Coordinates of N, CA and C in Angstrom, one line a residue:
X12 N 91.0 23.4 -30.4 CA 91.9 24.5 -30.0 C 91.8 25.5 -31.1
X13 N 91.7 26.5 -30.6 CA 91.7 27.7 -31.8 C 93.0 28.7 -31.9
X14 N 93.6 28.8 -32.9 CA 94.9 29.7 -32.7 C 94.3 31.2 -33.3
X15 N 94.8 32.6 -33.2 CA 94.6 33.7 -33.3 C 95.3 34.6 -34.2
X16 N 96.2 35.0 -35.1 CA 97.1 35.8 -35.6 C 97.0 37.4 -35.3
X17 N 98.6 37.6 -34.6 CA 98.6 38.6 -33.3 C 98.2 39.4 -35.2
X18 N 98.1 40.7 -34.5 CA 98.1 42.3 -35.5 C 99.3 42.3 -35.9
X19 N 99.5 42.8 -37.0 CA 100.9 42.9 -38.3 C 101.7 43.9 -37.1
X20 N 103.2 43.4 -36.9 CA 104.1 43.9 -35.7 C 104.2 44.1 -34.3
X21 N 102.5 43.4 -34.0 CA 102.5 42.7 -32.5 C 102.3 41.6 -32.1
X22 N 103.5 41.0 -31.2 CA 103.5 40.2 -31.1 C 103.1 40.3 -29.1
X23 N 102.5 39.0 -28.4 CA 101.7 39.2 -27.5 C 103.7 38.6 -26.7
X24 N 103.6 39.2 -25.4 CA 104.5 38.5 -24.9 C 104.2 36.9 -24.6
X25 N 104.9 36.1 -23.8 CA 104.6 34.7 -24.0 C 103.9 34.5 -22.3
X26 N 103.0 33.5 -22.8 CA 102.0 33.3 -21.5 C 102.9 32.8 -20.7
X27 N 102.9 32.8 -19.4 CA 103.5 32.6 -18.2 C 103.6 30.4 -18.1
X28 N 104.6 29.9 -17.9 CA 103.8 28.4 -17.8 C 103.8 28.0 -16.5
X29 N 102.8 29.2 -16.1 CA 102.6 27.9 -14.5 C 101.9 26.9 -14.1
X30 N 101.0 26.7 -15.3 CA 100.0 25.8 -14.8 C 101.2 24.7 -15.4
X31 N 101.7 24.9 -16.3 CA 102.9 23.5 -16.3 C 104.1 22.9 -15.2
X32 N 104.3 24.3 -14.9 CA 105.3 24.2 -14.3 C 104.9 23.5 -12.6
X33 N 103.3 24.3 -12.4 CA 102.7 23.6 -11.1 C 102.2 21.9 -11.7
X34 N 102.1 21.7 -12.6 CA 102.0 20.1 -12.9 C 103.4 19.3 -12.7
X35 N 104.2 19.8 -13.0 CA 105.6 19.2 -13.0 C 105.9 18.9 -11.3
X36 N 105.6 20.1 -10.4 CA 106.3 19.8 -9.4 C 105.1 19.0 -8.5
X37 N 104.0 18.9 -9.1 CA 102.8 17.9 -8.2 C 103.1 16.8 -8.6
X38 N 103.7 16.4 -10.3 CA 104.2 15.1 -10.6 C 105.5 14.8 -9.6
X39 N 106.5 15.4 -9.6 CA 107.4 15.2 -8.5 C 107.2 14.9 -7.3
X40 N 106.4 15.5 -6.4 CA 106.0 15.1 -5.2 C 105.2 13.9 -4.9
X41 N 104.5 13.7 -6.2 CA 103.7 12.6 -6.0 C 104.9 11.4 -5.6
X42 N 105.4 11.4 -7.0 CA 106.9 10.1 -7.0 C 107.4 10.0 -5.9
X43 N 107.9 10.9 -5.3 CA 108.7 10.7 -3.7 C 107.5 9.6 -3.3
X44 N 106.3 10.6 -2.9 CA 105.5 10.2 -2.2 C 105.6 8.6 -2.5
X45 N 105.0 8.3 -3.7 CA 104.9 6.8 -4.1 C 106.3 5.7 -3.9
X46 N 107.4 6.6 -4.1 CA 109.2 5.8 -4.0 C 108.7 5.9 -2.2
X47 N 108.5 6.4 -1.5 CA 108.6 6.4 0.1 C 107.6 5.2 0.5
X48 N 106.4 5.6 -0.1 CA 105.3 4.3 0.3 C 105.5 3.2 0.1
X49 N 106.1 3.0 -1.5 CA 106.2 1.4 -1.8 C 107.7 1.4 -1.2
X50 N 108.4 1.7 -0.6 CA 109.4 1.6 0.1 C 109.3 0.8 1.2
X51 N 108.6 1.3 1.6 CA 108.4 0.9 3.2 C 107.3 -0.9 3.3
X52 N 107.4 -1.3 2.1 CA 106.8 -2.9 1.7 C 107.7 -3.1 0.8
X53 N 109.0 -3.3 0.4 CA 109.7 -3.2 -0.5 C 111.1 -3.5 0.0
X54 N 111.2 -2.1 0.5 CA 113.0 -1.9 0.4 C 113.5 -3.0 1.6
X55 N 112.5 -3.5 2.5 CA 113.2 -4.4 3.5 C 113.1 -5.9 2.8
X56 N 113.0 -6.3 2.0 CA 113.3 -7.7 0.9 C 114.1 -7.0 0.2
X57 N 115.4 -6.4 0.2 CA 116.3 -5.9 -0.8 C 117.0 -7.7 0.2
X58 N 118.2 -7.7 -0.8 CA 119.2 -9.3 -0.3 C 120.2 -7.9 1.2
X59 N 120.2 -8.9 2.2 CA 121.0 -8.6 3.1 C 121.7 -7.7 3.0
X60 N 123.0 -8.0 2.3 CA 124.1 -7.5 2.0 C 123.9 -5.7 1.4
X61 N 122.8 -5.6 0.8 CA 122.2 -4.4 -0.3 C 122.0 -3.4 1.2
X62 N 121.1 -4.2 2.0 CA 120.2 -3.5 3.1 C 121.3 -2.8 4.4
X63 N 122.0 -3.6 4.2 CA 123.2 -3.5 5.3 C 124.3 -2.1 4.5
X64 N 124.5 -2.1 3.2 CA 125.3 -1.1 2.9 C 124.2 0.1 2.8
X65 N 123.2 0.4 2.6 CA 122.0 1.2 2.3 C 122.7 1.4 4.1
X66 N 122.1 0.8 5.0 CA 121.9 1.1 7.0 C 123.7 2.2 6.8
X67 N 124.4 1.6 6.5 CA 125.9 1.5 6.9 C 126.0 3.1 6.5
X68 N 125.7 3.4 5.2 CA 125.5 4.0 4.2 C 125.0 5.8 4.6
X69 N 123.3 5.3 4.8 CA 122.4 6.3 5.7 C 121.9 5.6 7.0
X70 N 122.3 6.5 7.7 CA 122.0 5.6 9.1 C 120.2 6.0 9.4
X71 N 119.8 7.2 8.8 CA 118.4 7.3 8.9 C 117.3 6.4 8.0
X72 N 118.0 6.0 7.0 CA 116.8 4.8 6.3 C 117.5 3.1 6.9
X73 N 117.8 2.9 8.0 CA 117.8 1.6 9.1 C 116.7 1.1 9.1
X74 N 116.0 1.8 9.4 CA 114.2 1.5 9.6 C 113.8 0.7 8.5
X75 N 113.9 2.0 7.5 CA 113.2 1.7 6.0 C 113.8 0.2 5.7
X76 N 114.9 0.0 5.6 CA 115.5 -1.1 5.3 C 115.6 -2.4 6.2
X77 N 114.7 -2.3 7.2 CA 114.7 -3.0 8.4 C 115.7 -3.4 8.8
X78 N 116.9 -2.7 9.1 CA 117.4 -2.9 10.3 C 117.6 -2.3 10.4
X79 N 117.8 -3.2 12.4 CA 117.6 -2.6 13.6 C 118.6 -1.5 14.2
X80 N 118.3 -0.7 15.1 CA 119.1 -0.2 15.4 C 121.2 -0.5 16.2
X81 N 121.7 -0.4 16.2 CA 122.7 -0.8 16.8 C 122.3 -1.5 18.3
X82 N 122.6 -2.5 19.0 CA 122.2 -2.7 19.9 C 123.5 -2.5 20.9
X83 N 122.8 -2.8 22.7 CA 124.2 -2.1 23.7 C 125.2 -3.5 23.9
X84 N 126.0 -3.3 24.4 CA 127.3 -3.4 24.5 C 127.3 -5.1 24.9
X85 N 126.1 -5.4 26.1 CA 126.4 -6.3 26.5 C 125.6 -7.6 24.9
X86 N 124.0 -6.9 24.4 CA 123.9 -7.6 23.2 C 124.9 -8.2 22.3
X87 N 125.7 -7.0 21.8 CA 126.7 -7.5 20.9 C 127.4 -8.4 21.4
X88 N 127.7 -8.1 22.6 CA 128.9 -9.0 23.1 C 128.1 -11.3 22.6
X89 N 127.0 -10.9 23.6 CA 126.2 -12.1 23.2 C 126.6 -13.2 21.7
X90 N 126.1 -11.6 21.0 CA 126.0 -12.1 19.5 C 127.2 -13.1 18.9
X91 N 128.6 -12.2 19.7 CA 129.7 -12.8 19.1 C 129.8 -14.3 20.0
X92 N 129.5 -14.1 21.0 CA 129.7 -15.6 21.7 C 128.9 -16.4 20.6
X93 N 128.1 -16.4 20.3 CA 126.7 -17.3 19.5 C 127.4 -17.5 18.2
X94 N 128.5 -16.9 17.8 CA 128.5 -16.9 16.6 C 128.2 -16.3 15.7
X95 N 126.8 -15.7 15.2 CA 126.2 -15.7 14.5 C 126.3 -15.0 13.5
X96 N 125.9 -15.2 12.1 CA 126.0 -14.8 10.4 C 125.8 -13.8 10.7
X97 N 125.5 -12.7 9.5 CA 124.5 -12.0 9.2 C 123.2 -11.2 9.3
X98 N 122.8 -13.0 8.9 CA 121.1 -12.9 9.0 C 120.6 -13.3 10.4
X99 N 121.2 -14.0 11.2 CA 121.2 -14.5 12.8 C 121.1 -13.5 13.6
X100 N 122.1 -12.3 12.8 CA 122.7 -11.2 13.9 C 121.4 -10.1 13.8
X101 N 120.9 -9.9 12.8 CA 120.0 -9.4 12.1 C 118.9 -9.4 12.7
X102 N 118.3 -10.8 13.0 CA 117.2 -11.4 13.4 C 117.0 -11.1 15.3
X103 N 118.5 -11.5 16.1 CA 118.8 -11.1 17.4 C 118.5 -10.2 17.9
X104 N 119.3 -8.7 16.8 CA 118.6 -7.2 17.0 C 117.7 -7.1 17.0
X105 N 116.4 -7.4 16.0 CA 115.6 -7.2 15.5 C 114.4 -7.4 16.8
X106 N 114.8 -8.5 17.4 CA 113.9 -9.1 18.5 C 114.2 -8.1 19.9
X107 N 115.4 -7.6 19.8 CA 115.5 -6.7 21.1 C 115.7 -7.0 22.3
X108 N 116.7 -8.3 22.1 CA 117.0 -8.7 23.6 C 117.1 -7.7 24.6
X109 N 117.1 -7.8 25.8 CA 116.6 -7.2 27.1 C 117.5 -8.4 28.5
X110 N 118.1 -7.9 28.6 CA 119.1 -8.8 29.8 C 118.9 -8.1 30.9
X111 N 118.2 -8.9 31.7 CA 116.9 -8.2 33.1 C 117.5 -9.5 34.2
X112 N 116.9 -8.9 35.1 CA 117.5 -10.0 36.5 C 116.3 -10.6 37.1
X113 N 116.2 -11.3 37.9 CA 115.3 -12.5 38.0 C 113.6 -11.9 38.0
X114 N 113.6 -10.9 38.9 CA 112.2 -10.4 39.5 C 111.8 -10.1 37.9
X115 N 112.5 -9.8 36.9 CA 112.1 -8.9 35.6 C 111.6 -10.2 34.7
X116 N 112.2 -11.2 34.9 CA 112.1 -12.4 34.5 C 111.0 -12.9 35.0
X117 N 110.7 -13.0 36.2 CA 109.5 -13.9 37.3 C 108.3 -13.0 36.4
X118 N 108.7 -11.8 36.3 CA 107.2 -10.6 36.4 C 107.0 -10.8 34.4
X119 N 108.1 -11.2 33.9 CA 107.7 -11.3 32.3 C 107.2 -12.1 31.2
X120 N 107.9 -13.5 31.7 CA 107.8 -14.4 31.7 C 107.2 -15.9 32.2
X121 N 107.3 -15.9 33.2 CA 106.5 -17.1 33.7 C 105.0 -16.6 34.0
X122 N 104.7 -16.0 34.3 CA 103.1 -16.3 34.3 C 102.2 -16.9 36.1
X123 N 103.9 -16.8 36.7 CA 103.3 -17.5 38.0 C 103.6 -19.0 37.7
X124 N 103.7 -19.4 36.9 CA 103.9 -20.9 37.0 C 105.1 -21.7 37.6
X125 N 105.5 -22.7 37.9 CA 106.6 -23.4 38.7 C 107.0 -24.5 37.5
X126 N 108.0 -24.3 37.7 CA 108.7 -25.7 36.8 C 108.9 -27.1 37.7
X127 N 109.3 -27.9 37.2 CA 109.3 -28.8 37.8 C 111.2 -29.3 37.6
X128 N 111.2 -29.8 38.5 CA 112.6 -30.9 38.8 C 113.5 -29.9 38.7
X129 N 113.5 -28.9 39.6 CA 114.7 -27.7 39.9 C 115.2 -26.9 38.3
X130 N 114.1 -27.0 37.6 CA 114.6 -26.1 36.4 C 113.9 -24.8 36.7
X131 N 114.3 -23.8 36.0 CA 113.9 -22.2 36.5 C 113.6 -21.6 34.8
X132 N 113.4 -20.1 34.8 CA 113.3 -20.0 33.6 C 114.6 -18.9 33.8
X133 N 115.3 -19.6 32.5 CA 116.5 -18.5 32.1 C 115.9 -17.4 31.1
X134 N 114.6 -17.5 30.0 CA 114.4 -16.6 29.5 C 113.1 -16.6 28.6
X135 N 113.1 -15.6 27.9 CA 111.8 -16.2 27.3 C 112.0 -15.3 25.9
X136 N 111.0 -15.8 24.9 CA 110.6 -15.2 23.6 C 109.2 -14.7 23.7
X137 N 109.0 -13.7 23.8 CA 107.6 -13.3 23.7 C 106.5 -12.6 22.3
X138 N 105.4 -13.2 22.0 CA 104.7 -13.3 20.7 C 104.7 -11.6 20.0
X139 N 105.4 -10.6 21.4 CA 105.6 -9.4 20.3 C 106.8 -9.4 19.8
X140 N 107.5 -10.4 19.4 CA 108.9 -10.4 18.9 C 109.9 -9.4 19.8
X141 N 109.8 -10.5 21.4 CA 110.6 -9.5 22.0 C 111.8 -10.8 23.2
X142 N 112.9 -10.7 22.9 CA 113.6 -11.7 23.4 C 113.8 -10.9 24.7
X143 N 114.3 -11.7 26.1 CA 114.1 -11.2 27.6 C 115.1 -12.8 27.8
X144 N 116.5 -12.4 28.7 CA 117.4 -13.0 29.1 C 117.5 -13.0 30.4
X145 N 117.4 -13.8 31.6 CA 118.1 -13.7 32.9 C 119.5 -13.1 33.0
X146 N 119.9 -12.6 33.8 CA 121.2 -11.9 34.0 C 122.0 -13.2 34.5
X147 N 122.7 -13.8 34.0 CA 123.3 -15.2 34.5 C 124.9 -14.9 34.2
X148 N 125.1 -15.2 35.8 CA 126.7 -15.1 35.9 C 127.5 -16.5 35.2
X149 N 126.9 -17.2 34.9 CA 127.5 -18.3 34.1 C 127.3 -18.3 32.7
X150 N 128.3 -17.2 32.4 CA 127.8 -17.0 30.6 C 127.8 -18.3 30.0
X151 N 128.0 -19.4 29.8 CA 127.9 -20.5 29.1 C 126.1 -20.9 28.8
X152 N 125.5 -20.5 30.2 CA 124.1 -20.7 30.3 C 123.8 -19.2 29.6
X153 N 123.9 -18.1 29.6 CA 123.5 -16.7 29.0 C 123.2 -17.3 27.4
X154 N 124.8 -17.6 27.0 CA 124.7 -17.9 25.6 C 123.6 -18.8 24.7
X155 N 123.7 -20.1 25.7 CA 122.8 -21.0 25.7 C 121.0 -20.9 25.2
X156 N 121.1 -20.3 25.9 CA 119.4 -19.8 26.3 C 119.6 -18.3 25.5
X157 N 120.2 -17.5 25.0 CA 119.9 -16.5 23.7 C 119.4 -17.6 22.3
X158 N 120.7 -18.7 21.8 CA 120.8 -19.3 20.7 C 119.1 -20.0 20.9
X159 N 119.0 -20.2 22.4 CA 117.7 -20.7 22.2 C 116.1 -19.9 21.9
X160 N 116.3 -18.7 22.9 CA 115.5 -17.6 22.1 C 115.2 -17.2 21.5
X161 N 117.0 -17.3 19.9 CA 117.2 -16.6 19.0 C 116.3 -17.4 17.7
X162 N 116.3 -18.7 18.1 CA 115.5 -20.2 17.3 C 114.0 -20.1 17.6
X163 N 113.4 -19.6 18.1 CA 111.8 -19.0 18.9 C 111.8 -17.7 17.7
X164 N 113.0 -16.7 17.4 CA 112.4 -15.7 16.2 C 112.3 -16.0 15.4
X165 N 113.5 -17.1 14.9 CA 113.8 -17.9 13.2 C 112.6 -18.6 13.1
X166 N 112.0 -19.6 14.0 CA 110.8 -20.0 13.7 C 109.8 -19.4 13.5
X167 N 109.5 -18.2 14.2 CA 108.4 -17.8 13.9 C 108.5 -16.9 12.4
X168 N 109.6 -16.3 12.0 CA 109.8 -15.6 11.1 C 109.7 -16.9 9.6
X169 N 109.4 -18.1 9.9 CA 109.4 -19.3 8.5 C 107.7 -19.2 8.4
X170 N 107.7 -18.7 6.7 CA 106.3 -19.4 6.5 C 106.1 -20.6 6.8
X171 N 104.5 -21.4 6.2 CA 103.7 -22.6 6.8 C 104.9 -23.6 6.3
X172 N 105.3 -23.4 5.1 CA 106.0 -24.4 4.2 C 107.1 -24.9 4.6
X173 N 107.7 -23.7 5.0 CA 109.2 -23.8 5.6 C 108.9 -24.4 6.8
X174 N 108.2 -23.9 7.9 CA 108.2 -24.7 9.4 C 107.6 -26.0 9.2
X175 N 106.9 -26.6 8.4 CA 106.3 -28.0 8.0 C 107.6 -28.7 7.8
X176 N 108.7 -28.2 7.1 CA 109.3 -28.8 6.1 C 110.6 -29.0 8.1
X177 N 110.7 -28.0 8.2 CA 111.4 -28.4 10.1 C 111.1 -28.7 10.9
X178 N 109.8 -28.8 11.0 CA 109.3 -29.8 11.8 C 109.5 -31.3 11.3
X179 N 109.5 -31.8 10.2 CA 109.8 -32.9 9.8 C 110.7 -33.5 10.0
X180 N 112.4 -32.1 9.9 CA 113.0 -32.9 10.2 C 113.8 -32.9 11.2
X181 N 113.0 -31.5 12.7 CA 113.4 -32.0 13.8 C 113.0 -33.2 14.3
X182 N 111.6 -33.6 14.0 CA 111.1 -34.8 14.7 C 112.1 -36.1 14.3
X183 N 112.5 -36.4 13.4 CA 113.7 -37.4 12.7 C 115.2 -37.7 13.7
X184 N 115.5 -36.1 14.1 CA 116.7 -36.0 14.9 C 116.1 -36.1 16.4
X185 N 115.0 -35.8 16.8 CA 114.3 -35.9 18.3 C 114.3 -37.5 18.5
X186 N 113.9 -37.9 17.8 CA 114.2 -40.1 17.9 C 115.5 -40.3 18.4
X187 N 116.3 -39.7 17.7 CA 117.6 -39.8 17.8 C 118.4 -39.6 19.1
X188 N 117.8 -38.4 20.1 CA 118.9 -38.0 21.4 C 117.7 -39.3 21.8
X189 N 119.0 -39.4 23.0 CA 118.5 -40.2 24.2 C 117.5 -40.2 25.0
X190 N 117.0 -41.3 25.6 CA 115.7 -40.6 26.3 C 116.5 -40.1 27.3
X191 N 117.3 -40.2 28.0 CA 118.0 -40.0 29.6 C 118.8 -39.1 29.3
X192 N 118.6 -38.1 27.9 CA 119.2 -36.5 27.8 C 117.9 -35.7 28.7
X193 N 118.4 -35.0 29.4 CA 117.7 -33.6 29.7 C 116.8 -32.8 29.4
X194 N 117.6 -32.8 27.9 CA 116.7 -32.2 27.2 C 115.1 -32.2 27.1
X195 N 114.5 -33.6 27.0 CA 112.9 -33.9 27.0 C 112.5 -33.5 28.3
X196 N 112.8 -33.4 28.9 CA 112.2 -32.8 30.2 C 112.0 -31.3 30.1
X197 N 113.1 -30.3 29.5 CA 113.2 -29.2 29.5 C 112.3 -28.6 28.3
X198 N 112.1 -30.0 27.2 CA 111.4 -29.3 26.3 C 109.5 -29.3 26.8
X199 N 109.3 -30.6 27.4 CA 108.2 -31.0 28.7 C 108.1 -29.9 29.1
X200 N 108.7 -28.8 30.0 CA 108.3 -28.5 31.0 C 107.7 -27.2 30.2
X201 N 108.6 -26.6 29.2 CA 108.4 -25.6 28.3 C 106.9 -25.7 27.3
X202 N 106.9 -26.7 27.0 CA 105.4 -26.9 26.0 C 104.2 -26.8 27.3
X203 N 104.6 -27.6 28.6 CA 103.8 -27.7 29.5 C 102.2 -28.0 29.1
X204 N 101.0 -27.1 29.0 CA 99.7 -27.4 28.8 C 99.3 -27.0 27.2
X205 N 100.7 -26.2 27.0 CA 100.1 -25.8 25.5 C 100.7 -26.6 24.0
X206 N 100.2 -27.8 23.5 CA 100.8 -28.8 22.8 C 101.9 -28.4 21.7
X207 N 100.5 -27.4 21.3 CA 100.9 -26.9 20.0 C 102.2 -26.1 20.2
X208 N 102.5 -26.1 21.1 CA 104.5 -24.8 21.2 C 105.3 -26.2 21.1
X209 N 104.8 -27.3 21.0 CA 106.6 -28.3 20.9 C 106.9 -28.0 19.4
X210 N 106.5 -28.2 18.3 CA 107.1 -28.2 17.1 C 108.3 -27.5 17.4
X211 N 108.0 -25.9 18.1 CA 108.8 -24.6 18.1 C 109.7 -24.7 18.9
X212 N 109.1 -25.3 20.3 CA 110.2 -25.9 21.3 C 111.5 -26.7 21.3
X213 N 110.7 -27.7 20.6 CA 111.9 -28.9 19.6 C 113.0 -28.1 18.8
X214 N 112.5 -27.3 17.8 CA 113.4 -26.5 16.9 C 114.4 -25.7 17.8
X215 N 114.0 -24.8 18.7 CA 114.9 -24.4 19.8 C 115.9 -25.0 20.4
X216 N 115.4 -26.0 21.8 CA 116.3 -26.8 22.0 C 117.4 -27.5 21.0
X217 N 116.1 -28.1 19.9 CA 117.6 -29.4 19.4 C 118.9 -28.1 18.8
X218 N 118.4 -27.1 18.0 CA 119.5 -26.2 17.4 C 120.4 -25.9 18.8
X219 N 119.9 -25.1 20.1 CA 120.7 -24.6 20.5 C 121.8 -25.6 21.5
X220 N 121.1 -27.0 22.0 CA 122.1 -27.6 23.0 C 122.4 -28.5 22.2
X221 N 122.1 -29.9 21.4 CA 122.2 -31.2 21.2 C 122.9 -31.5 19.8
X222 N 124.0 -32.4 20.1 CA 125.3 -32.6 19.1 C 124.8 -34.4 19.2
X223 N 124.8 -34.7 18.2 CA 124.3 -35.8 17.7 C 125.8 -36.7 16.9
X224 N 126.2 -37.4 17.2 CA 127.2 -38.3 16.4 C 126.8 -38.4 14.9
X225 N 127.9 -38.2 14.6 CA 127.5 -38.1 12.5 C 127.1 -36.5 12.7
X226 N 126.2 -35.6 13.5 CA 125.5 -34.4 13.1 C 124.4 -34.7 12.8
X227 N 123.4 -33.9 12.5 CA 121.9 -34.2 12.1 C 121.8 -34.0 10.3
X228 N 120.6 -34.6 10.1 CA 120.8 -34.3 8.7 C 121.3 -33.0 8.3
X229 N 121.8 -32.6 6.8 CA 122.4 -32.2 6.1 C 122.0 -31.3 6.3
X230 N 120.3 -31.5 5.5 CA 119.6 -29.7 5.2 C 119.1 -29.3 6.7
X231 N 119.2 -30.3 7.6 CA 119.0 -29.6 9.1 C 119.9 -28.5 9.4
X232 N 121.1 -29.0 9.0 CA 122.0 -28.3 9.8 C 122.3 -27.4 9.1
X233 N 121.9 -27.4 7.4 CA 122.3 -26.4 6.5 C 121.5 -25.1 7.1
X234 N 120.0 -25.4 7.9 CA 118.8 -24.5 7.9 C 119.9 -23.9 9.4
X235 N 120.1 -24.3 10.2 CA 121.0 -23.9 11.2 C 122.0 -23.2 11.0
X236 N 122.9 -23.3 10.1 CA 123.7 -22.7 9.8 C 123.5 -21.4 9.4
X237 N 122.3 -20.9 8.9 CA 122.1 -19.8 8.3 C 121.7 -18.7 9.5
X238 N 121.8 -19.3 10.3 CA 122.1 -18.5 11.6 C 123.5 -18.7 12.4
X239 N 124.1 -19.5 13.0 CA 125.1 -19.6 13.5 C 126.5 -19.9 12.6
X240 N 127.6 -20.1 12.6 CA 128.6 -19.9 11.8 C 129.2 -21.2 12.3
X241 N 128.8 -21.9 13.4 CA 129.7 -23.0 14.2 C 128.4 -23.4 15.0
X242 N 127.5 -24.4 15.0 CA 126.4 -24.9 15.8 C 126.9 -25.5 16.5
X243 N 127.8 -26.8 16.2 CA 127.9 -27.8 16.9 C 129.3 -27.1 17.8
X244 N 129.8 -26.1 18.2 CA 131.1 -25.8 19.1 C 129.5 -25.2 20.0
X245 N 128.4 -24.3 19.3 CA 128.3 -23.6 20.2 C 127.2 -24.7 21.2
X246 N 126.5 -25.6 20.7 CA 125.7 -26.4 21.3 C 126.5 -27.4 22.5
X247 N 127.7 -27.7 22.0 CA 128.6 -28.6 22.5 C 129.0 -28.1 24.1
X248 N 129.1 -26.6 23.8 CA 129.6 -25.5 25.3 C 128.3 -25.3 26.1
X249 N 127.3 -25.8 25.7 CA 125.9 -25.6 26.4 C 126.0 -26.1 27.4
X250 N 125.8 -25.2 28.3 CA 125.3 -26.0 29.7 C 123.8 -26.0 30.0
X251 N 123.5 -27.7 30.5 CA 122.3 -28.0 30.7 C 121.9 -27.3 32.4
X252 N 120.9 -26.7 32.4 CA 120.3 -26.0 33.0 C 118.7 -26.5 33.6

């Protein structure tokens, strides 16, 4: 760099700083840019509680923070039958239940197929993370078959490790119900030709209908809990279907 010395009593005015001042605001923009990008892989693993005052907070970064939008009237209502936490309630919105009436059901979910021994389908979880309810005038069965839908997202949402680690120890509590419960038929008819859906089917059923004397193990029910607030009232009120 070479400096100059102005002429004896001139002095130059002072050079303009815009090439700084345009560096400053290209460094700025970038930041947003980079705080927005790594946001959006980021800010949705903030802990619950953070993500929920952030939604509560700005209702425009919901998204960013993954959660879902408020859902309608009859959803919530669900949610509170179910019980459910936090993270249950979280998970419920997230999936977007849809409470449709039979034809919406026949045309969504079954596939054309028949069930067998007078069971019908109350509802279904679908692999876009999208829950779909029958319109059922016997809310006991509504509730029923959400908790059970809602166990179809928690599952799918567990890494390899975690669903290894529940499949272990639904199969433990599955010895356990009766054979002349219901249940094995309903979980039968649901796995039907495709094997590989019982692990997930199991997990469903046993969380949403079956109350076992003593309760199921500990960390079963601890993994359960982290959705519902009361399992064993709400599985207890289940009507088999």
């Amino acid at each position: 760099m070479s400096f100059f010395e102005a002429p004896s009593g001139q002095i130059p005015p002072p050079v303009p700083q815009r090439g700084r001042r345009a560096s400053r605001v290209l460094f700025l923009i970038s930041a947003v840019l980079a705080v927005a990008f790594l946001g959006t892989f980021y800010l949705d693993e903030l802990p619950l509680p953070v993500r929920t005052w952030v939604a509560e907070s700005v209702p425009a970064a919901r998204g960013l923070v993954g959660i879902p939008p408020d859902p309608e009237a009859e959803v919530a209502d669900l949610a509170e039958r179910m019980q459910l936490t936090a993270e249950g309630r979280l998970i419920f919105y997230d999936a977007e239940p849809a409470i449709v009436d039979g034809a919406d059901i026949a045309r969504i979910c079954t596939d054309g197929e028949e069930l067998p021994g007078g069971l019908y389908h109350a509802g279904c979880y679908l692999g876009t993370d999208r829950i779909f309810l029958l319109r059922e005038p016997r809310t006991p069965v509504l509730v029923t078959t959400a908790a059970h839908e809602l166990l179809h997202a928690v599952y799918r949402r567990m890494d390899d490790a975690e669903r290894a680690r529940a499949d272990a120890l639904v199969t433990v509590e599955m010895a356990r119900v009766p054979s002349s419960d219901p249940v094995h038929a309903q979980i039968e008819a649901s796995v039907g030709d495709n094997s590989s859906a019982r692990p997930d089917e199991r997990f469903a059923y046993l969380g949403s209908q079956i109350v076992l004397d003593g309760g199921f193990a500990s960390e079963l029910e601890t993994l359960y809990a982290r959705y519902f607030e009361d399992r064993t009232s709400l599985a207890s009120a289940s009507s088999r279907y």
